[in-house]
Amino acid sequence: MSPTSPWWRSAVIYQVYIRSFADGNGDGVGDIAGIRSRLPYLKSLGVDALWINPWYKSPMADHGYDVADYREIDPLFGTVAEAEQLIEEAHEHGIRIIPDIVPNHTSDQHAWFQAALAAGPGSPERGRYIFRPGRGPDGDQPPNDWDSRFGGPAWTRVPDGEWYLHLFTPQQPDLNWQHPEVHAEFESVLRFWFSRGVDGFRIDVAHGLVKDPDLPDLPPLPAPADGQPRPHTDHPFWDRDEVHDIYRAWRKLADEYPGDRSFVAEAWTDTPERLAAYVREDGLHTAFNFDFLMSSWDPKDLRTVIDDTLAMLGNVGAPATWVLSNHDVMRHPNRYGRTAARRWLANESYVPEGPLDLQLGTRRARAAALLMLSLPGGAYVYQGEELGLPEVEDLPESVLQDPVWERSGHTERGRDGCRVPIPWSGQAAPYGFSPDNASAEPWLPQPADWAERSAEAQTGDEASMLQLYRSALSLRREHPALGDGGMTWLDTPAGVLAFRREPGFVCLLNLSTEPYRLPDHTSILLTSEPVDDGRLAPDQAAWLAV
Ligand code: GLC
């Protein structure tokens, strides 16, 4: 990596799902005090920045993605003063802080929405959201046929007869980004946090802010091509061209602050070309590469995703990001541990499918980590991924909290299984997640067999996932070939992916069913499992110095 390249072109960013990371005050829910107490761990893990899921004041209908006040920290998590302390202490550890910003919708408890409800139809207060009369003679039909992402119609009727739009839960009314006050308010919120030292933002649902002003019914899907379903073109609410005007303004704003502040977009797009549109020079800096996350465990699929990503982002001069897991998808050891290890669908919610081989999934997860951390660009590590945590698939129905569970009429369990509190130490729950004198149990129950997965149990164990991540991240920091830059594929049999980065680095990943002899090298830097007789076993990866 060139020493002049800005940090975000090669950063490894650790995702802190704050509810589940570390509980400082013993109420069973993670908080800012918990994050502060774990900064030494994050420093020794070797990450460059933390992305922290929403910490703002919220009634928690969608665990913080329903924000009631963007300038307050929710009391469950702490205070603005504590957030400032965290930012300062993280910076002392050389770690940057990137909070989440949620601009597509607010909470229904936000002052603006409460004012809109009180003011009534036609009022300026309603203009900041998307209120419409209903259809049908009595107006008792929703204004159009859009569905909410979490199930059910995307419209809810209020007592005076109007309906409001919510692409997510009814407690998350969508803002009207055609309204100048909405623009001004978010720019002011960005400034509020930039001036408190945050290094950037992760933008929630970045592809959803602008709706077709006519609010038409969804057009019919284009005819399938080659037997494959095809997405809508000109979708009335996802990925409309007009969103980029918003981000051009945000980029200018961020550039006014010193120290390379940067944005990462959560933008689910149909093609890498559409994703590249978010990260132009006058737009956002980076975007999550969900195609990589969704890829099946298959050499052709993975190689296509890598090539398309690098080509499309290269065209606009943006770095790639690589991500395997986050708080919205099944953890990858479980995705890879199903025999099919098939392609994942955009925004798919988890319904268990087929028998699970967790040992296989974990072996693949180890190999995937070496692939991800040696590809050109930046990478995201979702908390607990470095501990090899699996998805908790058997949470009892009585504890499920994700709104997806209720909204889907109990047909989808939702995303709680990847959000179970982290095991830090000890032999039994709460495994150091909460202090010894805690007044409450962790907000989701932890499995009885997680003692061996705790950070404490894995520290110093050379065979552990934690040690693999530590070694990989430390090599990544030292090795001049890693991070931002280019790569060249090497000639290998179809089931083996191998690429070279300069100076003198090769990554190999064996996705075939046969062992593969390592090519000439000066030393083996790291392997996902011990290498037997110079041969890379199936589902194994290696980093070589050549
Ligand atoms: C994003 C978040 C998800 C949340 C949704 C609504 O997709 O990642 O967790 O539920 O937006 O804000």
Coordinates of C-alpha atoms and ligand atoms in Angstrom, one line a residue:
M1 CA 0.0 0.0 0.0
S2 CA 1.3 3.5 -0.8
P3 CA 2.0 5.5 2.3
T4 CA 0.0 8.4 0.9
S5 CA -3.1 6.4 0.2
P6 CA -6.0 7.5 2.5
W7 CA -6.7 5.1 5.3
W8 CA -10.2 4.1 4.1
R9 CA -8.8 2.6 0.9
S10 CA -7.3 -0.3 2.8
A11 CA -8.8 -0.2 6.3
V12 CA -10.0 -3.3 8.2
I13 CA -13.2 -2.1 9.9
Y14 CA -14.6 -4.1 12.8
Q15 CA -18.4 -4.0 13.1
V16 CA -19.6 -3.5 16.6
Y17 CA -23.2 -4.5 17.1
I18 CA -23.4 -2.5 20.2
R19 CA -26.2 -4.4 22.0
S20 CA -24.2 -7.6 21.8
F21 CA -20.6 -6.5 22.1
A22 CA -19.9 -5.8 25.8
D23 CA -22.1 -4.8 28.6
G24 CA -20.5 -2.3 31.0
N25 CA -23.3 -1.6 33.4
G26 CA -24.7 -5.1 33.9
D27 CA -28.2 -4.6 32.4
G28 CA -27.7 -7.4 29.9
V29 CA -27.3 -5.0 26.9
G30 CA -24.0 -3.9 25.4
D31 CA -23.1 -0.3 25.7
I32 CA -20.4 2.4 25.2
A33 CA -18.8 1.6 28.5
G34 CA -18.4 -2.0 27.2
I35 CA -16.8 -0.9 24.0
R36 CA -14.4 1.4 25.9
S37 CA -13.3 -1.5 28.1
R38 CA -12.6 -3.7 25.1
L39 CA -10.4 -1.2 23.2
P40 CA -7.2 -3.0 24.2
Y41 CA -8.6 -6.2 22.7
L42 CA -9.5 -4.5 19.4
K43 CA -6.1 -2.9 19.3
S44 CA -4.4 -6.3 19.8
L45 CA -6.7 -7.8 17.2
G46 CA -5.2 -5.2 14.8
V47 CA -8.3 -3.5 13.3
D48 CA -8.1 0.1 11.9
A49 CA -11.6 1.3 12.7
L50 CA -15.0 0.4 14.3
W51 CA -18.3 0.7 12.6
I52 CA -20.8 1.0 15.5
N53 CA -24.5 0.1 14.8
P54 CA -27.0 2.9 15.8
W55 CA -26.4 4.2 19.3
Y56 CA -28.9 7.1 19.1
K57 CA -32.0 7.6 21.3
S58 CA -34.5 5.0 20.1
P59 CA -37.6 3.0 21.2
M60 CA -35.7 0.0 19.7
A61 CA -38.5 -1.3 17.5
D62 CA -35.7 -2.3 15.1
H63 CA -32.8 -2.2 17.7
G64 CA -31.8 1.3 17.1
Y65 CA -32.6 1.6 13.4
D66 CA -35.6 3.6 14.5
V67 CA -34.0 6.8 15.7
A68 CA -36.0 9.2 17.9
D69 CA -33.1 11.8 18.3
Y70 CA -30.0 11.8 16.2
R71 CA -28.2 14.1 18.6
E72 CA -28.7 11.9 21.7
I73 CA -27.3 8.6 22.7
D74 CA -29.9 6.1 24.0
P75 CA -29.6 5.7 27.8
L76 CA -29.3 2.0 27.3
F77 CA -26.0 2.6 25.6
G78 CA -24.7 5.7 27.5
T79 CA -24.5 9.5 26.9
V80 CA -23.0 11.9 24.3
A81 CA -20.2 12.6 26.8
E82 CA -19.3 8.9 26.9
A83 CA -19.4 8.7 23.1
E84 CA -16.9 11.6 23.1
Q85 CA -14.7 9.8 25.5
L86 CA -14.9 6.6 23.4
I87 CA -13.9 8.6 20.3
E88 CA -11.0 10.1 22.1
E89 CA -9.8 6.8 23.6
A90 CA -10.2 4.9 20.4
H91 CA -8.1 7.6 18.7
E92 CA -5.4 7.1 21.3
H93 CA -5.4 3.4 20.4
G94 CA -5.1 4.3 16.7
I95 CA -8.6 3.2 16.0
R96 CA -11.1 5.3 14.1
I97 CA -14.8 5.5 14.8
I98 CA -17.6 5.3 12.3
P99 CA -21.2 5.5 13.6
D100 CA -24.2 4.4 11.6
I101 CA -26.5 7.1 10.3
V102 CA -30.1 6.2 9.4
P103 CA -31.4 8.8 6.9
N104 CA -34.2 6.8 5.1
H105 CA -36.6 6.8 8.1
T106 CA -36.9 8.0 11.6
S107 CA -38.7 6.4 14.6
D108 CA -42.4 7.1 14.9
Q109 CA -41.4 8.7 18.3
H110 CA -39.2 11.3 16.5
A111 CA -40.4 14.9 17.3
W112 CA -41.0 15.4 13.6
F113 CA -43.3 12.4 13.2
Q114 CA -45.2 13.2 16.4
A115 CA -45.7 16.8 15.0
A116 CA -46.8 15.4 11.7
L117 CA -49.4 13.2 13.4
A118 CA -50.7 16.1 15.5
A119 CA -50.8 18.6 12.7
G120 CA -53.1 16.6 10.3
P121 CA -53.5 16.2 6.6
G122 CA -52.0 18.8 4.3
S123 CA -49.9 20.4 7.0
P124 CA -46.3 21.4 6.4
E125 CA -45.3 18.9 9.2
R126 CA -46.7 16.0 7.2
G127 CA -44.6 17.2 4.2
R128 CA -41.4 15.8 5.8
Y129 CA -42.7 12.3 5.6
I130 CA -44.7 10.5 2.9
F131 CA -48.4 10.8 3.8
R132 CA -51.1 10.1 1.2
P133 CA -54.8 9.5 1.1
G134 CA -55.8 5.8 0.6
R135 CA -57.3 4.3 -2.5
G136 CA -60.9 3.0 -2.9
P137 CA -64.1 4.8 -2.2
D138 CA -63.4 5.0 1.6
G139 CA -59.7 5.5 1.2
D140 CA -59.2 2.3 3.2
Q141 CA -56.8 0.7 0.7
P142 CA -53.1 1.6 0.8
P143 CA -52.0 4.3 -1.7
N144 CA -50.0 1.7 -3.7
D145 CA -49.0 -1.9 -3.7
W146 CA -45.5 -1.6 -2.1
D147 CA -44.6 -4.2 0.6
S148 CA -42.4 -3.5 3.6
R149 CA -39.0 -5.3 3.7
F150 CA -40.1 -7.0 6.9
G151 CA -43.4 -8.3 5.6
G152 CA -46.9 -6.7 5.2
P153 CA -47.8 -3.6 3.4
A154 CA -45.4 -0.6 3.4
W155 CA -48.3 1.7 4.4
T156 CA -50.0 2.3 7.7
R157 CA -53.2 4.3 8.2
V158 CA -53.5 7.0 10.9
P159 CA -56.7 7.8 12.7
D160 CA -57.5 10.8 10.5
G161 CA -57.6 8.5 7.5
E162 CA -54.2 9.3 5.8
W163 CA -51.6 6.6 5.2
Y164 CA -47.8 7.0 5.7
L165 CA -45.1 5.0 4.0
H166 CA -42.6 2.8 5.9
L167 CA -40.3 0.5 3.8
F168 CA -39.5 -1.2 7.1
T169 CA -41.6 -1.5 10.3
P170 CA -44.6 0.9 10.9
Q171 CA -42.4 2.3 13.7
Q172 CA -40.0 3.5 11.0
P173 CA -41.8 6.1 8.8
D174 CA -39.9 7.0 5.6
L175 CA -38.6 10.6 5.3
N176 CA -39.4 12.7 2.3
W177 CA -36.1 13.5 0.7
Q178 CA -37.8 15.8 -1.7
H179 CA -38.1 18.2 1.2
P180 CA -35.3 20.8 1.8
E181 CA -35.6 20.6 5.6
V182 CA -34.8 16.9 5.5
H183 CA -31.5 17.7 3.7
A184 CA -30.7 20.5 6.1
E185 CA -31.4 18.4 9.2
F186 CA -29.2 15.5 8.1
E187 CA -26.4 17.8 7.1
S188 CA -26.6 19.4 10.6
V189 CA -26.6 15.9 12.2
L190 CA -23.5 15.0 10.2
R191 CA -21.8 18.1 11.4
F192 CA -22.8 17.5 15.0
W193 CA -20.9 14.2 15.0
F194 CA -18.1 15.2 12.7
S195 CA -17.3 18.0 15.1
R196 CA -17.2 15.5 17.9
G197 CA -14.4 13.6 16.1
V198 CA -16.1 10.7 14.3
D199 CA -14.1 9.6 11.3
G200 CA -17.0 8.8 9.0
F201 CA -20.4 7.2 8.8
R202 CA -22.0 4.0 7.6
I203 CA -25.1 5.0 5.7
D204 CA -28.1 2.8 6.4
V205 CA -30.3 1.9 3.4
A206 CA -28.3 4.4 1.3
H207 CA -30.1 3.2 -1.9
G208 CA -33.6 3.8 -0.6
L209 CA -33.8 7.5 0.2
V210 CA -35.5 8.8 -3.0
K211 CA -38.8 7.6 -4.1
D212 CA -40.5 8.1 -7.5
P213 CA -42.7 11.2 -6.6
D214 CA -45.7 9.6 -8.3
L215 CA -45.5 6.6 -6.0
P216 CA -46.6 4.2 -8.7
D217 CA -47.5 0.6 -8.1
L218 CA -44.5 -1.7 -8.7
P219 CA -44.1 -2.2 -12.5
P220 CA -44.3 -5.8 -13.6
L221 CA -40.9 -7.7 -13.5
P222 CA -39.1 -7.9 -16.8
A223 CA -39.3 -11.3 -18.5
P224 CA -36.7 -13.7 -17.2
A225 CA -33.5 -14.0 -19.3
D226 CA -31.7 -17.4 -19.6
G227 CA -34.2 -18.8 -17.1
Q228 CA -32.9 -16.3 -14.5
P229 CA -35.3 -13.8 -12.9
R230 CA -34.4 -10.2 -13.8
P231 CA -34.7 -7.2 -11.5
H232 CA -36.9 -4.1 -12.1
T233 CA -35.2 -1.3 -14.0
D234 CA -36.3 2.1 -12.8
H235 CA -37.5 0.8 -9.5
P236 CA -39.8 3.3 -7.7
F237 CA -37.8 3.2 -4.4
W238 CA -34.6 1.3 -4.6
D239 CA -31.4 2.7 -6.1
R240 CA -32.8 5.7 -8.0
D241 CA -30.3 7.9 -9.7
E242 CA -31.5 11.0 -7.7
V243 CA -29.9 9.6 -4.5
H244 CA -26.5 10.5 -5.8
D245 CA -27.3 14.3 -5.5
I246 CA -27.6 13.8 -1.7
Y247 CA -24.3 12.1 -1.5
R248 CA -22.5 14.7 -3.6
A249 CA -23.5 17.3 -1.0
W250 CA -22.5 15.0 1.9
R251 CA -19.1 14.4 0.3
K252 CA -18.5 18.2 0.1
L253 CA -19.5 18.5 3.7
A254 CA -17.1 15.7 4.9
D255 CA -14.3 17.2 2.9
E256 CA -14.6 20.4 4.9
Y257 CA -13.3 18.5 8.0
P258 CA -9.6 17.5 8.4
G259 CA -8.4 13.9 8.6
D260 CA -10.0 12.0 5.7
R261 CA -13.5 11.5 7.0
S262 CA -15.3 8.9 4.9
F263 CA -18.6 7.3 4.2
V264 CA -19.5 3.7 3.5
A265 CA -22.8 3.0 1.8
E266 CA -25.2 0.1 2.6
A267 CA -26.5 0.0 -0.9
W268 CA -28.0 -3.2 -2.3
T269 CA -27.8 -2.8 -6.0
D270 CA -28.6 -5.2 -8.9
T271 CA -25.2 -5.0 -10.5
P272 CA -21.6 -3.9 -9.7
E273 CA -22.1 -1.1 -12.2
R274 CA -24.9 0.3 -10.2
L275 CA -22.8 0.0 -7.0
A276 CA -19.9 1.8 -8.6
A277 CA -22.2 4.8 -9.1
Y278 CA -22.2 5.4 -5.3
V279 CA -18.5 5.7 -5.0
R280 CA -17.5 8.3 -7.6
E281 CA -14.9 10.9 -6.8
D282 CA -17.6 13.4 -5.9
G283 CA -19.8 10.8 -4.2
L284 CA -19.3 8.4 -1.3
H285 CA -15.9 6.9 -0.6
T286 CA -16.8 3.2 -0.3
A287 CA -19.7 0.8 -0.4
F288 CA -20.2 -2.7 1.1
N289 CA -19.6 -5.3 -1.5
F290 CA -22.5 -7.6 -0.8
D291 CA -21.9 -9.6 -3.9
F292 CA -18.9 -11.1 -2.2
L293 CA -20.9 -11.9 0.9
M294 CA -23.6 -13.5 -1.2
S295 CA -21.3 -15.6 -3.4
S296 CA -21.5 -19.3 -3.2
W297 CA -18.5 -21.3 -2.1
D298 CA -17.5 -22.0 -5.7
P299 CA -14.4 -21.0 -7.5
K300 CA -16.2 -19.7 -10.6
D301 CA -18.7 -17.6 -8.6
L302 CA -16.0 -16.2 -6.3
R303 CA -13.7 -15.3 -9.2
T304 CA -16.4 -13.6 -11.1
V305 CA -17.4 -11.5 -8.1
I306 CA -13.8 -10.5 -7.5
D307 CA -13.2 -9.7 -11.2
D308 CA -16.4 -7.7 -11.6
T309 CA -15.9 -5.8 -8.3
L310 CA -12.4 -4.8 -9.2
A311 CA -13.2 -3.9 -12.7
M312 CA -16.3 -1.8 -11.9
L313 CA -14.8 0.0 -8.9
G314 CA -11.4 0.4 -10.7
N315 CA -13.3 2.3 -13.5
V316 CA -14.3 5.0 -11.0
G317 CA -11.1 4.9 -9.0
A318 CA -12.7 3.5 -5.8
P319 CA -11.3 0.8 -3.6
A320 CA -13.1 -2.5 -3.1
T321 CA -14.5 -3.6 0.3
W322 CA -14.8 -7.3 1.2
V323 CA -17.3 -8.5 3.7
L324 CA -18.4 -12.0 4.8
S325 CA -20.9 -11.3 7.6
N326 CA -22.9 -8.6 9.3
H327 CA -25.9 -8.2 11.7
D328 CA -28.4 -8.8 8.9
V329 CA -27.3 -12.2 7.5
M330 CA -26.7 -15.7 8.7
R331 CA -23.1 -16.0 9.9
H332 CA -20.9 -17.4 7.2
P333 CA -19.7 -20.6 8.9
N334 CA -23.3 -21.7 8.8
R335 CA -23.8 -20.5 5.2
Y336 CA -20.7 -22.3 4.1
G337 CA -21.5 -25.3 6.2
R338 CA -24.5 -26.4 4.1
T339 CA -23.6 -28.8 1.4
A340 CA -24.9 -26.6 -1.3
A341 CA -23.2 -23.5 0.1
R342 CA -25.3 -21.8 -2.4
R343 CA -25.5 -18.2 -3.5
W344 CA -27.3 -16.0 -1.0
L345 CA -30.0 -13.7 -2.2
A346 CA -30.0 -9.9 -1.7
N347 CA -31.5 -9.1 1.8
E348 CA -32.4 -12.7 2.4
S349 CA -33.7 -13.5 5.8
Y350 CA -32.7 -16.7 7.3
V351 CA -34.8 -19.8 7.1
P352 CA -32.8 -22.9 8.0
E353 CA -32.3 -25.2 5.1
G354 CA -30.7 -28.6 4.9
P355 CA -28.3 -30.3 7.3
L356 CA -25.4 -28.2 8.8
D357 CA -21.8 -29.4 8.9
L358 CA -20.3 -26.7 11.1
Q359 CA -16.8 -28.2 11.0
L360 CA -16.8 -27.8 7.3
G361 CA -18.3 -24.4 7.5
T362 CA -15.7 -23.3 10.0
R363 CA -12.8 -24.7 7.9
R364 CA -14.2 -22.7 4.9
A365 CA -14.6 -19.6 7.1
R366 CA -10.9 -19.8 8.0
A367 CA -9.9 -20.1 4.3
A368 CA -12.4 -17.3 3.4
A369 CA -10.7 -15.0 6.0
L370 CA -7.4 -15.4 4.2
L371 CA -9.0 -14.7 0.9
M372 CA -10.8 -11.6 2.1
L373 CA -7.9 -10.1 4.0
S374 CA -5.5 -10.4 1.0
L375 CA -7.7 -9.0 -1.7
P376 CA -7.0 -5.5 -2.8
G377 CA -9.0 -2.9 -0.8
G378 CA -10.6 -2.8 2.6
A379 CA -12.4 -5.4 4.6
Y380 CA -15.1 -5.7 7.3
V381 CA -15.0 -8.1 10.2
Y382 CA -18.3 -8.6 12.0
Q383 CA -17.9 -9.0 15.8
G384 CA -17.5 -12.6 16.8
E385 CA -16.4 -13.6 13.3
E386 CA -12.8 -13.5 14.6
L387 CA -14.0 -16.0 17.3
G388 CA -15.5 -18.3 14.7
L389 CA -18.9 -17.8 16.2
P390 CA -21.6 -19.7 14.4
E391 CA -25.2 -18.5 13.8
V392 CA -27.3 -19.6 16.8
E393 CA -30.0 -21.5 14.9
D394 CA -31.9 -22.8 17.8
L395 CA -32.9 -19.7 19.8
P396 CA -36.2 -20.6 21.4
E397 CA -39.1 -18.8 19.7
S398 CA -40.0 -17.1 23.0
V399 CA -36.8 -15.1 23.0
L400 CA -36.8 -13.9 19.4
Q401 CA -36.9 -10.1 19.1
D402 CA -36.2 -9.2 15.5
P403 CA -39.3 -7.5 14.1
V404 CA -39.0 -9.8 11.1
W405 CA -40.3 -12.6 13.3
E406 CA -43.6 -10.9 14.1
R407 CA -44.0 -9.1 10.8
S408 CA -43.5 -12.3 8.8
G409 CA -46.3 -14.0 10.7
H410 CA -43.7 -16.3 12.3
T411 CA -42.5 -17.7 9.0
E412 CA -39.1 -16.1 9.2
R413 CA -37.1 -16.2 12.5
G414 CA -35.2 -13.1 11.6
R415 CA -31.7 -12.0 12.4
D416 CA -31.3 -12.7 16.1
G417 CA -29.2 -15.7 15.5
C418 CA -26.2 -13.6 14.4
R419 CA -26.7 -11.1 17.2
V420 CA -26.1 -13.2 20.2
P421 CA -23.9 -11.5 22.8
I422 CA -20.2 -12.2 22.5
P423 CA -18.4 -14.7 24.8
W424 CA -15.3 -13.0 26.3
S425 CA -14.3 -15.3 29.1
G426 CA -15.3 -17.9 31.7
Q427 CA -17.1 -21.2 31.7
A428 CA -20.8 -20.2 31.6
A429 CA -23.1 -17.5 30.4
P430 CA -22.7 -14.5 30.4
Y431 CA -19.1 -15.5 29.5
G432 CA -17.8 -12.1 30.6
F433 CA -20.3 -10.2 28.3
S434 CA -21.8 -8.6 31.5
P435 CA -19.9 -7.9 34.7
D436 CA -20.1 -10.5 37.5
N437 CA -22.6 -8.5 39.5
A438 CA -24.9 -8.0 36.6
S439 CA -28.6 -7.3 37.4
A440 CA -29.9 -9.0 34.2
E441 CA -29.1 -11.8 31.9
P442 CA -27.8 -11.1 28.3
W443 CA -30.7 -9.9 26.1
L444 CA -30.4 -13.0 24.0
P445 CA -29.4 -16.3 25.6
Q446 CA -25.9 -17.6 24.8
P447 CA -25.3 -21.3 23.9
A448 CA -24.2 -23.5 26.8
D449 CA -21.1 -24.7 24.8
W450 CA -19.6 -21.2 24.1
A451 CA -16.8 -21.4 26.8
E452 CA -14.3 -22.7 24.3
R453 CA -15.2 -20.0 21.8
S454 CA -14.5 -17.1 24.2
A455 CA -11.8 -14.6 23.4
E456 CA -10.0 -15.7 26.6
A457 CA -10.1 -19.4 25.7
Q458 CA -8.7 -18.7 22.2
T459 CA -6.0 -16.3 23.2
G460 CA -2.6 -18.0 22.8
D461 CA -4.1 -21.1 21.1
E462 CA -2.3 -21.2 17.8
A463 CA -5.1 -23.3 16.2
S464 CA -7.9 -20.9 17.1
M465 CA -9.8 -18.6 14.8
L466 CA -8.8 -15.6 16.9
Q467 CA -5.1 -16.4 16.5
L468 CA -5.7 -16.8 12.7
Y469 CA -7.3 -13.4 12.5
R470 CA -4.6 -11.8 14.7
S471 CA -1.8 -13.3 12.5
A472 CA -3.5 -12.3 9.3
L473 CA -4.2 -8.7 10.4
S474 CA -0.7 -8.3 11.7
L475 CA 0.8 -9.6 8.4
R476 CA -1.5 -7.4 6.5
R477 CA -0.2 -4.3 8.4
E478 CA 3.4 -5.2 7.8
H479 CA 3.3 -6.6 4.2
P480 CA 3.7 -4.0 1.6
A481 CA 1.7 -6.0 -1.0
L482 CA -1.5 -6.1 1.1
G483 CA -4.3 -3.5 1.4
D484 CA -4.9 -1.1 -1.5
G485 CA -3.3 -2.0 -4.9
G486 CA -3.6 -4.5 -7.7
M487 CA -3.6 -8.3 -8.2
T488 CA -2.9 -10.8 -11.0
W489 CA -4.5 -14.2 -11.2
L490 CA -2.1 -17.1 -11.6
D491 CA -2.6 -20.1 -13.8
T492 CA -4.1 -22.9 -11.7
P493 CA -6.5 -25.8 -12.2
A494 CA -10.2 -24.8 -12.3
G495 CA -10.9 -25.5 -8.6
V496 CA -8.0 -23.5 -7.3
L497 CA -7.9 -19.7 -7.0
A498 CA -4.5 -18.1 -6.8
F499 CA -3.4 -14.6 -7.2
R500 CA -0.2 -12.6 -6.9
R501 CA 0.3 -9.2 -5.4
E502 CA 3.5 -7.2 -5.6
P503 CA 6.0 -7.3 -4.0
G504 CA 6.3 -11.1 -3.7
F505 CA 3.0 -12.2 -2.3
V506 CA 0.7 -15.1 -3.3
C507 CA -2.7 -16.2 -1.9
L508 CA -4.0 -19.6 -2.8
L509 CA -7.4 -21.1 -2.1
N510 CA -8.2 -24.7 -2.8
L511 CA -11.9 -25.1 -3.6
S512 CA -11.5 -28.4 -5.4
T513 CA -11.8 -31.8 -3.8
E514 CA -8.2 -32.8 -4.4
P515 CA -5.0 -31.6 -2.5
Y516 CA -3.0 -29.1 -4.5
R517 CA 0.8 -28.9 -4.4
L518 CA 2.0 -25.4 -3.3
P519 CA 3.9 -23.6 -6.0
D520 CA 7.6 -22.5 -5.5
H521 CA 7.9 -20.0 -2.6
T522 CA 10.5 -18.6 -0.3
S523 CA 8.3 -19.1 2.8
I524 CA 4.8 -19.9 4.0
L525 CA 3.5 -16.8 5.7
L526 CA 0.2 -18.2 7.0
T527 CA -2.2 -21.1 6.2
S528 CA -5.8 -21.5 7.3
E529 CA -4.9 -25.0 8.7
P530 CA -1.6 -26.8 9.0
V531 CA -0.3 -27.8 5.6
D532 CA 0.5 -31.4 5.1
D533 CA 3.6 -32.4 3.0
G534 CA 3.5 -29.1 1.0
R535 CA 0.0 -29.8 -0.3
L536 CA -3.0 -27.5 0.2
A537 CA -6.0 -29.6 1.3
P538 CA -9.5 -28.9 0.0
D539 CA -11.1 -25.8 1.6
Q540 CA -7.7 -24.6 2.7
A541 CA -5.9 -21.3 1.9
A542 CA -2.3 -20.2 2.1
W543 CA -0.4 -16.9 2.0
L544 CA 3.1 -17.4 0.5
A545 CA 6.1 -15.2 0.1
V546 CA 7.5 -15.7 -3.4
Ligands
GLC1 C1 -30.5 -1.9 7.2 C2 -29.9 -2.4 8.5 C3 -30.9 -3.3 9.2 C4 -32.1 -2.5 9.5 C5 -32.7 -1.8 8.2 C6 -33.7 -0.7 8.5 O1 -30.7 -2.8 6.3 O2 -28.7 -3.0 8.3 O3 -30.4 -3.9 10.3 O4 -33.1 -3.3 10.0 O5 -31.6 -1.1 7.5 O6 -33.1 0.4 9.1

